[in-house]
């Protein structure tokens, strides 16, 4: 499958996620923005779910903002 076909099949999901990021940037608080940045930093070497779990664990323990 070529890249254009993959993009077309995922275009709606991509646009939705970009909208969510724009909304977060414009209306979210600093904690939400920081949480998403931490998620992005935790994700490159693993699956997205594991990165989000790691960010949530940091938040739960208070290590995210301290």
CSV table of N, CA and C in Angstrom, one decimal, residues 18-55:
chain,number,residue,atom,x,y,z
A,18,UNK,N,-5.5,16.5,14.9
A,18,UNK,CA,-4.9,17.8,14.7
A,18,UNK,C,-5.9,18.9,15.3
A,19,UNK,N,-7.2,18.7,15.1
A,19,UNK,CA,-8.1,19.6,15.8
A,19,UNK,C,-8.0,19.5,17.3
A,20,UNK,N,-7.9,18.3,17.8
A,20,UNK,CA,-7.7,18.2,19.3
A,20,UNK,C,-6.5,18.9,19.8
A,21,UNK,N,-5.4,18.8,19.0
A,21,UNK,CA,-4.1,19.5,19.4
A,21,UNK,C,-4.3,21.0,19.4
A,22,UNK,N,-5.0,21.5,18.3
A,22,UNK,CA,-5.2,22.9,18.2
A,22,UNK,C,-6.1,23.4,19.4
A,23,UNK,N,-7.1,22.7,19.7
A,23,UNK,CA,-8.0,23.1,20.8
A,23,UNK,C,-7.2,23.1,22.1
A,24,UNK,N,-6.4,22.1,22.3
A,24,UNK,CA,-5.6,22.0,23.5
A,24,UNK,C,-4.7,23.2,23.6
A,25,UNK,N,-4.0,23.5,22.5
A,25,UNK,CA,-3.1,24.6,22.5
A,25,UNK,C,-3.8,25.9,22.8
A,26,UNK,N,-5.0,26.1,22.2
A,26,UNK,CA,-5.7,27.4,22.4
A,26,UNK,C,-6.4,27.5,23.7
A,27,UNK,N,-6.9,26.4,24.2
A,27,UNK,CA,-7.8,26.5,25.4
A,27,UNK,C,-7.4,25.7,26.6
A,28,UNK,N,-6.4,24.8,26.4
A,28,UNK,CA,-5.9,23.9,27.5
A,28,UNK,C,-5.1,24.7,28.5
A,29,UNK,N,-5.0,24.1,29.6
A,29,UNK,CA,-4.1,24.7,30.6
A,29,UNK,C,-2.7,24.2,30.5
A,30,UNK,N,-1.8,24.8,31.2
A,30,UNK,CA,-0.4,24.4,31.2
A,30,UNK,C,-0.2,22.9,31.6
A,31,UNK,N,-0.9,22.4,32.5
A,31,UNK,CA,-0.8,21.0,32.9
A,31,UNK,C,-1.1,20.1,31.8
A,32,UNK,N,-2.2,20.4,31.1
A,32,UNK,CA,-2.6,19.6,29.9
A,32,UNK,C,-1.6,19.6,28.8
A,33,UNK,N,-1.1,20.8,28.5
A,33,UNK,CA,0.0,20.9,27.5
A,33,UNK,C,1.2,20.1,27.9
A,34,UNK,N,1.6,20.3,29.2
A,34,UNK,CA,2.8,19.6,29.6
A,34,UNK,C,2.6,18.1,29.6
A,35,UNK,N,1.4,17.6,30.0
A,35,UNK,CA,1.1,16.2,30.0
A,35,UNK,C,1.3,15.6,28.5
A,36,UNK,N,0.8,16.4,27.6
A,36,UNK,CA,0.9,15.9,26.2
A,36,UNK,C,2.4,15.9,25.7
A,37,UNK,N,3.1,16.9,26.2
A,37,UNK,CA,4.6,16.9,25.8
A,37,UNK,C,5.3,15.7,26.4
A,38,UNK,N,5.0,15.4,27.7
A,38,UNK,CA,5.6,14.2,28.3
A,38,UNK,C,5.2,13.0,27.6
A,39,UNK,N,3.9,12.9,27.2
A,39,UNK,CA,3.5,11.7,26.4
A,39,UNK,C,4.3,11.6,25.1
A,40,UNK,N,4.5,12.7,24.4
A,40,UNK,CA,5.3,12.7,23.2
A,40,UNK,C,6.7,12.3,23.4
A,41,UNK,N,7.3,12.7,24.5
A,41,UNK,CA,8.6,12.3,24.9
A,41,UNK,C,8.7,10.8,25.3
A,42,UNK,N,7.7,10.3,25.8
A,42,UNK,CA,7.7,8.9,26.3
A,42,UNK,C,7.4,7.9,25.2
A,43,UNK,N,6.9,8.3,24.1
A,43,UNK,CA,6.3,7.4,23.1
A,43,UNK,C,7.3,7.0,22.0
A,44,UNK,N,8.3,7.7,21.6
A,44,UNK,CA,9.1,7.3,20.4
A,44,UNK,C,9.6,5.8,20.4
A,45,UNK,N,10.0,5.3,21.6
A,45,UNK,CA,10.6,4.0,21.6
A,45,UNK,C,9.6,2.9,22.0
A,46,UNK,N,8.3,3.2,22.0
A,46,UNK,CA,7.3,2.3,22.5
A,46,UNK,C,6.0,2.5,21.8
A,47,UNK,N,5.0,1.8,22.2
A,47,UNK,CA,3.6,2.1,21.7
A,47,UNK,C,3.0,3.2,22.4
A,48,UNK,N,2.0,3.9,21.7
A,48,UNK,CA,1.3,5.0,22.3
A,48,UNK,C,0.7,4.8,23.6
A,49,UNK,N,0.1,3.6,23.7
A,49,UNK,CA,-0.6,3.3,25.0
A,49,UNK,C,0.4,3.2,26.2
A,50,UNK,N,1.6,2.7,25.9
A,50,UNK,CA,2.6,2.6,27.0
A,50,UNK,C,3.1,4.0,27.3
A,51,UNK,N,3.3,4.9,26.3
A,51,UNK,CA,3.7,6.3,26.6
A,51,UNK,C,2.6,7.0,27.4
A,52,UNK,N,1.4,6.8,27.1
A,52,UNK,CA,0.3,7.5,27.8
A,52,UNK,C,0.2,6.9,29.2
A,53,UNK,N,0.4,5.6,29.4
A,53,UNK,CA,0.4,5.0,30.7
A,53,UNK,C,1.5,5.6,31.6
A,54,UNK,N,2.7,5.8,30.9
A,54,UNK,CA,3.8,6.3,31.7
A,54,UNK,C,3.6,7.8,32.1
A,55,UNK,N,3.0,8.6,31.2
A,55,UNK,CA,2.7,10.0,31.5
A,55,UNK,C,1.6,10.0,32.6
